[in-house]
Short mmCIF file of C-alpha atoms (C1' of nucleotides) in Angstrom, two decimals:
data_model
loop_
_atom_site.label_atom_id
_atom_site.label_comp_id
_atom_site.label_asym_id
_atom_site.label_seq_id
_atom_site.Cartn_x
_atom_site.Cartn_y
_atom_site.Cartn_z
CA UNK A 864 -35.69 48.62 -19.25
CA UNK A 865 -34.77 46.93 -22.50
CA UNK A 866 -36.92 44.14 -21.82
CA UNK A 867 -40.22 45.72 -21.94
CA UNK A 868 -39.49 47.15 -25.16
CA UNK A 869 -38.77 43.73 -26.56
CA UNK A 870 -42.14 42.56 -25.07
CA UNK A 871 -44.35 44.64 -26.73
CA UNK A 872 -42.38 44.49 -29.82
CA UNK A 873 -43.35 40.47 -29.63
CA UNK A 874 -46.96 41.36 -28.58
CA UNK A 875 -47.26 43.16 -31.97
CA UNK A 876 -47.93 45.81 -30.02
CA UNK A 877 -45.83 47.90 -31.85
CA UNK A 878 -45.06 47.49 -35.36
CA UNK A 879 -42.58 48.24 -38.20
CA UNK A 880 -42.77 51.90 -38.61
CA UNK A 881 -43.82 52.70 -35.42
CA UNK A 882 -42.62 55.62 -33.83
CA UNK A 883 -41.50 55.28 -29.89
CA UNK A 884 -42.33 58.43 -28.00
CA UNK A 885 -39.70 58.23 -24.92
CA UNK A 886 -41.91 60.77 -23.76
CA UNK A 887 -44.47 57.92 -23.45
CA UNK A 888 -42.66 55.11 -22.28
CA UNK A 889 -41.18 57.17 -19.55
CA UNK A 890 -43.90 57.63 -16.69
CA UNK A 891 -44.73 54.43 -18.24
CA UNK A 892 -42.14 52.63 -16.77
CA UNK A 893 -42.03 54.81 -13.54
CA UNK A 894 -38.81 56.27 -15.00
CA UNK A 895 -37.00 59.44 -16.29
CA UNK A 896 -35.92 59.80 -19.95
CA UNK A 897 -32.73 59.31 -19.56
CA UNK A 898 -32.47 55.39 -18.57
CA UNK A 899 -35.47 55.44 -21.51
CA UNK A 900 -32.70 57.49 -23.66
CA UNK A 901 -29.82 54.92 -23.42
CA UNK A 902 -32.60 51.73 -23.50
CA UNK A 903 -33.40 52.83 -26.85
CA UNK A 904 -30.14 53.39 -27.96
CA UNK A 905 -29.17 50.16 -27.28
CA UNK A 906 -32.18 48.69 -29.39
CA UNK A 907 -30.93 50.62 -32.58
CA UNK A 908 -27.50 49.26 -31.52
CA UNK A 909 -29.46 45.55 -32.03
CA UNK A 910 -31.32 47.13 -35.09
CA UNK A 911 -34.42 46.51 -34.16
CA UNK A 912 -35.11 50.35 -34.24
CA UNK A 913 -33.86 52.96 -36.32
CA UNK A 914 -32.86 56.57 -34.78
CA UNK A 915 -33.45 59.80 -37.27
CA UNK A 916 -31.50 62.27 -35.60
CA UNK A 917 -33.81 65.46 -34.26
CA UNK A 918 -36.90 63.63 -35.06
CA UNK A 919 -37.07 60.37 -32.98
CA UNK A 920 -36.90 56.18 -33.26
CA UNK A 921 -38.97 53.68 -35.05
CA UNK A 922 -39.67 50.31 -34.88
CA UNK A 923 -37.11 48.91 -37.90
CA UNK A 924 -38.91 47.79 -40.89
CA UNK A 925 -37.19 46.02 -43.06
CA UNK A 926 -37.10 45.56 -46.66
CA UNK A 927 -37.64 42.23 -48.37
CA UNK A 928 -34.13 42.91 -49.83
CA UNK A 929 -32.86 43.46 -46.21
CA UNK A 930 -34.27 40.58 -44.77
CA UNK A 931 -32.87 38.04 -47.42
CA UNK A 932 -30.11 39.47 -47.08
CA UNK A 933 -30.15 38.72 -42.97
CA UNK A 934 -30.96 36.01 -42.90
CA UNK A 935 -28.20 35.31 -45.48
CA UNK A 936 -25.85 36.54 -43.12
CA UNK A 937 -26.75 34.61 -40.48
CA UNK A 938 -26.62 31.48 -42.56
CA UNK A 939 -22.89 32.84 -43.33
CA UNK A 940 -22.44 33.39 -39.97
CA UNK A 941 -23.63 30.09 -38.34
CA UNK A 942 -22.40 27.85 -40.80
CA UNK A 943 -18.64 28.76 -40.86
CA UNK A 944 -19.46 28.71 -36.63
CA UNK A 945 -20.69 25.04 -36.67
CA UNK A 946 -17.73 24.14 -39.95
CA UNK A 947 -15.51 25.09 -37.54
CA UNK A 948 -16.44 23.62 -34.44
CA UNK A 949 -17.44 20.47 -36.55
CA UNK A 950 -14.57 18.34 -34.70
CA UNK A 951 -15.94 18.66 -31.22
CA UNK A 952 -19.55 17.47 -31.77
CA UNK A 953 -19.91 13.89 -30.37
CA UNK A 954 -22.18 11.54 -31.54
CA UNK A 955 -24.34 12.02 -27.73
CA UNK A 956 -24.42 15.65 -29.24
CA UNK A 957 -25.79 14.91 -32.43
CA UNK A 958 -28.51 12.82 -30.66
CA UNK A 959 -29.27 15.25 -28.56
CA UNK A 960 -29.78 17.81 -31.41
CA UNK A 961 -32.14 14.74 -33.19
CA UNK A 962 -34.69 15.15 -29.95
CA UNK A 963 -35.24 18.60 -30.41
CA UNK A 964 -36.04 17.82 -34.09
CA UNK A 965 -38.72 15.79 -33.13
CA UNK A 966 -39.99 17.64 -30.18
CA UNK A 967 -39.88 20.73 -32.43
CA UNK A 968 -42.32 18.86 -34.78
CA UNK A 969 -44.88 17.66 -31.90
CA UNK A 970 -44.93 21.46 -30.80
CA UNK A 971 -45.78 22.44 -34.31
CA UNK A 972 -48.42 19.92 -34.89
CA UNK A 973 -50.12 20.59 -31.58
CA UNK A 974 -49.78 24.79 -32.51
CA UNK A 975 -47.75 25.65 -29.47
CA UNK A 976 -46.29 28.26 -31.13
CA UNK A 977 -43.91 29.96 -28.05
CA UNK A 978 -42.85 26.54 -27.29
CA UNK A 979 -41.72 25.56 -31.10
CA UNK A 980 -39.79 28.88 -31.34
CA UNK A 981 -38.29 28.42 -27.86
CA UNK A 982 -36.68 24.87 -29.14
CA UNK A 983 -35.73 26.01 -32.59
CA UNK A 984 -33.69 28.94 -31.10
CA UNK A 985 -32.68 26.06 -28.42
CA UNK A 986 -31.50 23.93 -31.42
CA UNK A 987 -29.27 26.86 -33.30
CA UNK A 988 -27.91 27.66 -29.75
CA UNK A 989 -26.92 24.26 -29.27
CA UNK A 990 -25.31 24.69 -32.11
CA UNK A 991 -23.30 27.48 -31.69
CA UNK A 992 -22.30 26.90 -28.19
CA UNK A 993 -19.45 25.06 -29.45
CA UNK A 994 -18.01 27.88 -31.30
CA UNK A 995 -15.71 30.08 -29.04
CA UNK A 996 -15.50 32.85 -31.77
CA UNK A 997 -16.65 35.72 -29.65
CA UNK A 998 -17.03 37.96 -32.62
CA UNK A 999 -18.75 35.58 -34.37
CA UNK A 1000 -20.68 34.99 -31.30
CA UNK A 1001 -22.05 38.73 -30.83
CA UNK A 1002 -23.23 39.27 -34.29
CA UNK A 1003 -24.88 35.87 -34.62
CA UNK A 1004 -26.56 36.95 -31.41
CA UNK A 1005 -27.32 40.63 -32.72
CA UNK A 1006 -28.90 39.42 -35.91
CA UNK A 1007 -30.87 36.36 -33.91
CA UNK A 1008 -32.25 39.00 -31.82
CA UNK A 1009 -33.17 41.10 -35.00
CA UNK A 1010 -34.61 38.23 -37.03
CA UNK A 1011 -36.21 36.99 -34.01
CA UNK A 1012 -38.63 39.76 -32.91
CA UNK A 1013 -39.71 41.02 -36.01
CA UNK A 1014 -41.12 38.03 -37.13
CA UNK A 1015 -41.96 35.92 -34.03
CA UNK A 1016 -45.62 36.00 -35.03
CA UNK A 1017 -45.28 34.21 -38.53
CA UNK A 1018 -42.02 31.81 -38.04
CA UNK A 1019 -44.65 29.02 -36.74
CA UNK A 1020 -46.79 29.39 -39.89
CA UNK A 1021 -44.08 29.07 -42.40
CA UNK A 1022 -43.11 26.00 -42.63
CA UNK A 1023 -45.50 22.69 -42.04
CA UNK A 1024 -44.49 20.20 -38.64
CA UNK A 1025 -43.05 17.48 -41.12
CA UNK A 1026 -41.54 20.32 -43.15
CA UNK A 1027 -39.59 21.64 -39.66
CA UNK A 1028 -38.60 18.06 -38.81
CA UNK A 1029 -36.78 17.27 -42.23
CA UNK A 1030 -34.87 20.24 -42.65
CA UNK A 1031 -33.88 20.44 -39.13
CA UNK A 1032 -32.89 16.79 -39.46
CA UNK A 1033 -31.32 17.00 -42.74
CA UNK A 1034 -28.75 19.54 -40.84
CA UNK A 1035 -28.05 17.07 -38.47
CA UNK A 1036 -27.42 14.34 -41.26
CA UNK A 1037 -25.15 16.93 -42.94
CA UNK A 1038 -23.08 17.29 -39.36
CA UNK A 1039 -22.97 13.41 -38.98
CA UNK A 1040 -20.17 13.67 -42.54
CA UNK A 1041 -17.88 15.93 -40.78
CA UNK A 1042 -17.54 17.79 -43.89
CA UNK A 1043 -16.84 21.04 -42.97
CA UNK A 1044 -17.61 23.06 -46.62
CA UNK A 1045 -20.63 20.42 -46.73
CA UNK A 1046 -21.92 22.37 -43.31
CA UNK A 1047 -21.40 25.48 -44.56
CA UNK A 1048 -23.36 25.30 -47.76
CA UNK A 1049 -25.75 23.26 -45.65
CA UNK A 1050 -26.35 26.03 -43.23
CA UNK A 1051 -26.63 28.55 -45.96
CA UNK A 1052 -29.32 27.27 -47.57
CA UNK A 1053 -30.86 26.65 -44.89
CA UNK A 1054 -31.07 29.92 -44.25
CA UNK A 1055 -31.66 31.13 -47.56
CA UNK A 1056 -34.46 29.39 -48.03
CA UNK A 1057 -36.12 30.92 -44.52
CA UNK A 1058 -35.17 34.37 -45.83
CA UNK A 1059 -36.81 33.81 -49.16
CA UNK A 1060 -39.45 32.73 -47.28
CA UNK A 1061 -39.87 35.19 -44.61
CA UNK A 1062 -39.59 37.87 -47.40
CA UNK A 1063 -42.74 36.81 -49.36
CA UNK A 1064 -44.80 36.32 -46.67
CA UNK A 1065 -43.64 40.00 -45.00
CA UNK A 1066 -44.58 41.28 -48.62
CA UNK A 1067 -47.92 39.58 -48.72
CA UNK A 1068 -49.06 41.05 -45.41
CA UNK A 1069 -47.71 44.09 -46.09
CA UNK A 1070 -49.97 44.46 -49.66
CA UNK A 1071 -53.34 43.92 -47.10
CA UNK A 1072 -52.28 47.31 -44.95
CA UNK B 924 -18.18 64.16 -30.27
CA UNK B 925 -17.16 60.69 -30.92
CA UNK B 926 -14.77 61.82 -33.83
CA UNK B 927 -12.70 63.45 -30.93
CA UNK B 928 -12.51 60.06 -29.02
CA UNK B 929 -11.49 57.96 -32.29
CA UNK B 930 -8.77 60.95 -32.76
CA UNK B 931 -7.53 60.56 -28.78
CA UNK B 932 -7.34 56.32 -29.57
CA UNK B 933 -5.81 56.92 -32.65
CA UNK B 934 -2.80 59.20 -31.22
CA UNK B 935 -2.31 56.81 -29.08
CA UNK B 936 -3.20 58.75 -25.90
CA UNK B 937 -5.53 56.07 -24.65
CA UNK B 938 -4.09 52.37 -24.22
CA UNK B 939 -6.02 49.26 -24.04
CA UNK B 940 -7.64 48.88 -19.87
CA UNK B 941 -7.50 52.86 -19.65
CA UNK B 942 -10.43 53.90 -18.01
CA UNK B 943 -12.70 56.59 -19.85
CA UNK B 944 -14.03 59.54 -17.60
CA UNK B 945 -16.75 61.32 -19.07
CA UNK B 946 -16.07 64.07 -15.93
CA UNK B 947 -13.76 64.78 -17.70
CA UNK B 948 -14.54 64.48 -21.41
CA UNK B 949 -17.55 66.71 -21.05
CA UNK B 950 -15.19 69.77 -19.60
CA UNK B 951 -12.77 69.20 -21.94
CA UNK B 952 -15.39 69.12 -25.21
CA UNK B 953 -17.15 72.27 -23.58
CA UNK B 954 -20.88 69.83 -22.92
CA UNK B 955 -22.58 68.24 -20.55
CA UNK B 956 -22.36 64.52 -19.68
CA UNK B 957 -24.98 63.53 -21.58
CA UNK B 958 -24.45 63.51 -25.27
CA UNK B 959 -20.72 62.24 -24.10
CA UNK B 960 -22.66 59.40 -22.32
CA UNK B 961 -24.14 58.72 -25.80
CA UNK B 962 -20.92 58.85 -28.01
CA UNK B 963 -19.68 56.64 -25.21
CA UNK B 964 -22.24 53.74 -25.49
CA UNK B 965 -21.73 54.33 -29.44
CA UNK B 966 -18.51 53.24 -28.91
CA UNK B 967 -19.16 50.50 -26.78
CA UNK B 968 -21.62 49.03 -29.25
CA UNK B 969 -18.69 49.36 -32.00
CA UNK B 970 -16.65 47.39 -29.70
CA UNK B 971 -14.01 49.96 -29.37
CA UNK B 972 -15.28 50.45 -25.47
CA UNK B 973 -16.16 47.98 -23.04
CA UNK B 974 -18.32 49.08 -20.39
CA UNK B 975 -18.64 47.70 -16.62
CA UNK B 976 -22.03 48.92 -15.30
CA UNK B 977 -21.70 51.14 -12.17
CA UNK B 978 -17.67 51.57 -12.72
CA UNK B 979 -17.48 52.96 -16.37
CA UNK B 980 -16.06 52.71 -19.62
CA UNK B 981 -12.42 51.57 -20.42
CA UNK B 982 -10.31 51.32 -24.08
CA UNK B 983 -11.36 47.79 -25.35
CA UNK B 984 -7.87 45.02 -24.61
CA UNK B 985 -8.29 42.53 -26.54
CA UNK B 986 -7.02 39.53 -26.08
CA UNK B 987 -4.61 37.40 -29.05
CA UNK B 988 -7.23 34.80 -29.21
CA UNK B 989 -10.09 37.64 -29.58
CA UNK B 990 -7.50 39.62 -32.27
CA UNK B 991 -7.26 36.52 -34.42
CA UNK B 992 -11.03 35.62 -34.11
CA UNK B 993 -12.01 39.34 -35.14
CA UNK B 994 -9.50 39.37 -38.04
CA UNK B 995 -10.99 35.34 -39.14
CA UNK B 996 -14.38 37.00 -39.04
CA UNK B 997 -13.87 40.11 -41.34
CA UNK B 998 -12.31 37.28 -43.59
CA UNK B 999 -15.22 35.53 -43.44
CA UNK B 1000 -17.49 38.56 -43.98
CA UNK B 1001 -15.32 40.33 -46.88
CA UNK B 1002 -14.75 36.67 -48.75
CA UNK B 1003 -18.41 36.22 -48.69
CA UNK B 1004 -19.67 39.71 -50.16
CA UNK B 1005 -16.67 39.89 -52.68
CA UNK B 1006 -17.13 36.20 -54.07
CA UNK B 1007 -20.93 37.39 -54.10
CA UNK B 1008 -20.25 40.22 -56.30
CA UNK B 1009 -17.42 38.76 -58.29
CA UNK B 1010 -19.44 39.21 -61.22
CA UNK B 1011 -19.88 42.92 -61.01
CA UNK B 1012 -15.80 43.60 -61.45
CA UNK B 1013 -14.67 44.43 -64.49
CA UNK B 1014 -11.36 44.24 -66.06
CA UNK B 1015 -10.78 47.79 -65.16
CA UNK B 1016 -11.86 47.65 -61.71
CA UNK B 1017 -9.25 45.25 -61.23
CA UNK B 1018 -6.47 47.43 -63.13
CA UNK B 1019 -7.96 50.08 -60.42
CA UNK B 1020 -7.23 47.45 -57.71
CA UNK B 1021 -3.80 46.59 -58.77
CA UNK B 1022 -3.00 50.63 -58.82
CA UNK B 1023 -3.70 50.81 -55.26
CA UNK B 1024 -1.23 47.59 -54.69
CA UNK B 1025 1.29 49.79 -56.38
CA UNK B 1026 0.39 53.03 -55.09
CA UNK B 1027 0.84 51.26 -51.18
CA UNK B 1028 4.28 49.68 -51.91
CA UNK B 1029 5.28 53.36 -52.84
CA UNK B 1030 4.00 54.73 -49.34
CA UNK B 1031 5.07 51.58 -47.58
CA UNK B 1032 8.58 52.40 -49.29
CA UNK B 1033 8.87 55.58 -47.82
CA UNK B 1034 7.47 54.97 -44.70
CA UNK B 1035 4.03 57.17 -45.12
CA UNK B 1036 2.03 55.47 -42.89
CA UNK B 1037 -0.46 57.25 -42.78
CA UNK B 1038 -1.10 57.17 -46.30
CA UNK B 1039 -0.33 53.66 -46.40
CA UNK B 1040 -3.09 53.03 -44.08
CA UNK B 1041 -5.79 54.83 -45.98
CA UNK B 1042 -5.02 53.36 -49.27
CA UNK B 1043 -5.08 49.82 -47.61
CA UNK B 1044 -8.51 50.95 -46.26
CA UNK B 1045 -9.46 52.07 -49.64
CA UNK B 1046 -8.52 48.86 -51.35
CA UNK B 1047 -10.64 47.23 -49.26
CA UNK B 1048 -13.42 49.52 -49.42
CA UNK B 1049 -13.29 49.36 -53.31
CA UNK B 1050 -13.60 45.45 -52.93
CA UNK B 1051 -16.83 45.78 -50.60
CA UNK B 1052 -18.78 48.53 -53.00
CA UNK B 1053 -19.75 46.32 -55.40
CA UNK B 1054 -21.84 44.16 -51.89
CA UNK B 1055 -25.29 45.08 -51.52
CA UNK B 1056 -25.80 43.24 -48.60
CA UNK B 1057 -26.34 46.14 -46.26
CA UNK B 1058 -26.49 43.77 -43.01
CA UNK B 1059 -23.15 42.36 -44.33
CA UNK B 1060 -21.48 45.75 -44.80
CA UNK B 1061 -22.47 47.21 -41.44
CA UNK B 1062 -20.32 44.11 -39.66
CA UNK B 1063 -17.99 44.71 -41.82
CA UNK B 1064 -17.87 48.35 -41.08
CA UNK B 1065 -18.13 47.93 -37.58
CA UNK B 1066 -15.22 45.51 -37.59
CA UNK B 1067 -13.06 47.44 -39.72
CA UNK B 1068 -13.48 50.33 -36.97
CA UNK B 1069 -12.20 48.49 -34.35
CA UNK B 1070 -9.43 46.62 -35.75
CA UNK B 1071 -8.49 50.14 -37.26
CA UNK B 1072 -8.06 52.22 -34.80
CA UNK B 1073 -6.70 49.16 -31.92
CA UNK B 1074 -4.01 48.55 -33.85
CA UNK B 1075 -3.73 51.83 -36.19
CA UNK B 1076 -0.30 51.93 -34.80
CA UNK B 1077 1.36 48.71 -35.53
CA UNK B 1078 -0.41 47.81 -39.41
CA UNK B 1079 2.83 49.56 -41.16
CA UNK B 1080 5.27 47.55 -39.34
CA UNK B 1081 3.89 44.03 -39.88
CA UNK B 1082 5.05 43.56 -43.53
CA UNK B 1083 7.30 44.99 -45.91
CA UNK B 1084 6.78 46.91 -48.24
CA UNK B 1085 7.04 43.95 -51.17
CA UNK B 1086 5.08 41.55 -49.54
CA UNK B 1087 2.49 43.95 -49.32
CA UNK B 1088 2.83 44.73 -52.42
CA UNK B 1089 2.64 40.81 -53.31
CA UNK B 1090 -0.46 40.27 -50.56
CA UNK B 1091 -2.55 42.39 -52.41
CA UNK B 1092 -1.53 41.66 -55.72
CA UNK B 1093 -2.34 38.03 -55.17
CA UNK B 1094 -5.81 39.21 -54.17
CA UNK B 1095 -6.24 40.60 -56.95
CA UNK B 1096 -5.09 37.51 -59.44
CA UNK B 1097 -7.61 35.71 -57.96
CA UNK B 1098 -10.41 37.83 -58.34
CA UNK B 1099 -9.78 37.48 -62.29
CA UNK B 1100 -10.16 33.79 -61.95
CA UNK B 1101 -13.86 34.60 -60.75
CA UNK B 1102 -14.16 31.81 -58.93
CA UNK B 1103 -16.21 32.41 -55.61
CA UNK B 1104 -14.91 29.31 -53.35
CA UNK B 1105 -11.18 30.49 -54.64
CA UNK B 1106 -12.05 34.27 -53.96
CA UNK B 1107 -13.64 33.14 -50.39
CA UNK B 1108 -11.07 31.08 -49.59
CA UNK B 1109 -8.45 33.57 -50.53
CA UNK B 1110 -9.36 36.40 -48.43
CA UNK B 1111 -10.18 33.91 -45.45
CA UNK B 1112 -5.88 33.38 -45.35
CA UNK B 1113 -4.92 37.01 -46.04
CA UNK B 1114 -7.39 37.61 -42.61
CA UNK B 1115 -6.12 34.78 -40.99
CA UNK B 1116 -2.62 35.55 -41.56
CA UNK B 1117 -2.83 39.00 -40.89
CA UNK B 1118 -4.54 38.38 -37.64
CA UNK B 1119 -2.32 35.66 -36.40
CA UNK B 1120 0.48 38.21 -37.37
CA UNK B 1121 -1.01 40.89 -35.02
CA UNK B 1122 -1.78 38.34 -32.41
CA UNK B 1123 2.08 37.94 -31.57
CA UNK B 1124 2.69 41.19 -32.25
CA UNK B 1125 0.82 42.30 -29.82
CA UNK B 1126 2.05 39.78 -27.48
CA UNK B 1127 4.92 40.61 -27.26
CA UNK B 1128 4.40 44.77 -26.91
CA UNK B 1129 2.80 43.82 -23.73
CA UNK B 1130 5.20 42.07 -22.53
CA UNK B 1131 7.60 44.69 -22.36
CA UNK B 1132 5.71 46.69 -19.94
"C1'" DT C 528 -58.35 75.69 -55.63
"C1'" DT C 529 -53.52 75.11 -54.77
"C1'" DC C 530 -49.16 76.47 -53.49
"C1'" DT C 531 -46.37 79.08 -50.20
"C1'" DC C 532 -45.09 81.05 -46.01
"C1'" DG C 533 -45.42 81.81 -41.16
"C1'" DT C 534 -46.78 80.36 -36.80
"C1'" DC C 535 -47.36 77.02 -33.23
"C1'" DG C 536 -47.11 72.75 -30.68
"C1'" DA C 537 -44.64 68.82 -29.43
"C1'" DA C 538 -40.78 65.81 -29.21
"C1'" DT C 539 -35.85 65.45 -29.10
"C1'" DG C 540 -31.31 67.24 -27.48
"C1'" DT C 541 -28.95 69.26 -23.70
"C1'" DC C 542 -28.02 70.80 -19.24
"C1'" DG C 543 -26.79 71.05 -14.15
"C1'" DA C 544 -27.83 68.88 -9.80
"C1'" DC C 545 -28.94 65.00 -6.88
"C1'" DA C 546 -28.84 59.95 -5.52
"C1'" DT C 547 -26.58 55.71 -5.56
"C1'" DT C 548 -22.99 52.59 -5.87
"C1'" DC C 549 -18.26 51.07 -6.27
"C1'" DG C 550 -13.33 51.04 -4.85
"C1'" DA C 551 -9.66 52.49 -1.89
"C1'" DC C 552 -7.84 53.57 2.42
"C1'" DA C 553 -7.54 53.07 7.17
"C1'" DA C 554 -8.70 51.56 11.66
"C1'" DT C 555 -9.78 47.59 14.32
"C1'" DC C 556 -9.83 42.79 15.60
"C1'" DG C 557 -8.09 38.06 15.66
"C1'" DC D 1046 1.32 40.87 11.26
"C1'" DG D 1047 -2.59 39.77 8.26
"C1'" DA D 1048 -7.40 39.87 7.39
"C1'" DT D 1049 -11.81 42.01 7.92
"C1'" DT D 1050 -14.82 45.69 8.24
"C1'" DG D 1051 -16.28 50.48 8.27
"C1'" DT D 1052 -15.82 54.88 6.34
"C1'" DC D 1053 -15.08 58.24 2.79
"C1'" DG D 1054 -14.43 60.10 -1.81
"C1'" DA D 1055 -15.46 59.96 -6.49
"C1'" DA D 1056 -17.65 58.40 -10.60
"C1'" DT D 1057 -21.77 56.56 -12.60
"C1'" DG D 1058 -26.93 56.45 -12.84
"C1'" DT D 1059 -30.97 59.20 -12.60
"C1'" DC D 1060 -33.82 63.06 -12.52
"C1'" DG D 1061 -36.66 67.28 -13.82
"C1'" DA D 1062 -36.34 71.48 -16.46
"C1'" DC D 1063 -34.83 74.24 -20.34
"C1'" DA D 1064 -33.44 75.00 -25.32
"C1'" DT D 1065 -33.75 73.71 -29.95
"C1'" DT D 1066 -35.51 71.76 -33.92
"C1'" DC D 1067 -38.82 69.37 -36.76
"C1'" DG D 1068 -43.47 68.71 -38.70
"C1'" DA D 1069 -48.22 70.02 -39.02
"C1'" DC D 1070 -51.74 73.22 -39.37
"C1'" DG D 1071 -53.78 77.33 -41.12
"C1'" DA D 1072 -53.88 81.83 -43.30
"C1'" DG D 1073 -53.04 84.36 -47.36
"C1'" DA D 1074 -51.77 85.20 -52.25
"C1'" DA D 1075 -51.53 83.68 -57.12
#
DNA sequence: TTCTCGTCGAATGTCGACATTCGACAATCG
DNA sequence: CGATTGTCGAATGTCGACATTCGACGAGAA
């Protein structure tokens, strides 16, 4: 199954570069290659591996180029979502996204690193649910699942707790003007700023290897 | 092959709901059922397929609400990576451009349709090029697929062959402003039109059976 | 020593057959 | 007569084996 895959891609078990013998994963899993086959093909489908025809698939590894430019996307992506949706989120809503800012911050400041990255993808969720775009939907979900697994293990150590709470909160601030360009650019940057981010630090511990 | 499904959608031999037997694909291609199983699930993730697990694959049907929220999200896509690269056009590139306006009102004129199609495509692929983005350009791509070849046959009969003509040009006349919220905003309404456009049409072709 | 070529192993791509599950039809019951 | 259930066919899901191709290793020549 697809899930197992994605579980040793979080334990770091398996990292960019990687190559995935199906060969290997097949008596792992008590299967034949063929459920293995379509498992995998699905995972390049997400992009979090790439397929080289004749010679086999490896765990994506992505440029710093490529994942600015991701997480620009996503920030492209999200932002006209929420601009759009803007009319429909209630002021319960916004207070509701205000407790996850500040629960997200008392995860980060006590480490609990699975829980903070649980409620942040809770918060952009919340988000989007309002959206009925189901394009829009899929890719944001593609690219969250991309983003997501290949760098689980630093998100927590990127940004400081009161660093998390203010931008989270300045997004809800930005909601609260019902300005719909105003979200978008928010949401942007928002993200631009995490992919800058994300790229030098994937540089960094790249240079040690 | 999955060229020889695209050429079986395009000709209009498989509607929207049909079901896809790979029993009989694989015959038919001279293989076995497995690389058609792959091509299929290609297809699927391009959105061109929907697949029901344990029942099979059928032609993606879209609904008009899902045909206008496809066509808002390639605006959204395409606005973003050409206001991005608005820089990188040059006065000639544009000349270029406005050819291909001219060159389409000619086809459209004399009802080539197919050629029509392709230069439309073209115009639009000129306008992505100059994107770097590559996460950008495979949504794009991957959108452009399916919109192409689900409604291949209508795209000739939506406009005329002026306001083509005068679509495109328009495009074009704002790129040379180079401003990026104009240039966004611009191709966001030529999507949005286009898909509402589509929307009915399609409406109302499936009414009539 | 270094470059080239040939061989060999291993992993992917493909195949045909079997198992399983879904959907339709029909017989039975209320 | 209508609804429910059981049966049957057919298509998908899965399997193990074979064919093909890529990459590495090693031998030989310059």
């Amino acid at each position: 199954m697809v899930a197992h895959v994605y579980e040793r891609l979080q334990k770091g078990e398996l990292n960019p570069g990687d190559k995935i013998l199906e060969s290997l994963l097949a008596p792992e899993l008590g299967l034949s290659r063929a459920p293995i086959r379509e498992a995998l093909r699905q995972l390049v489908g997400d992009g979090l591996l790439s397929d080289k025809p004749q010679v086999g698939n490896f765990v994506a590894s992505l440029s710093p180029r490529e994942i600015i430019d991701a997480y620009a996307t996503r920030g492209l992506l999200e932002g006209f979502a929420v601009a759009e949706a803007l009319e429909s989120f209630a002021e319960n809503d916004l207070e509701d996204l205000e407790d996850l800012c500040l629960q997200m911050e008392r995860y980060a400041r006590r480490d609990k690193q699975k829980e903070l990255i649980e409620t942040g993808s809770e918060f952009h969720r919340f988000l989007f649910n309002k959206s009925d775009n189901i394009q829009l939907i899929e890719f944001t979900q593609r690219l969250s699942n991309k983003l997501h697994l290949l760098f689980y293990k630093h998100w927590s150590s990127l940004y400081t707790a009161e660093e998390i709470r203010d931008r989270q909160q300045e997004l809800v601030a930005v909601l609260r003007q019902k300005n719909q360009a105003l979200v978008e650019q928010a949401l942007r940057q928002h993200y631009n700023e995490t992919g800058q981010k994300v790229a030098r630090f994937y540089a960094e511990s790249e240079e040690g290897e």
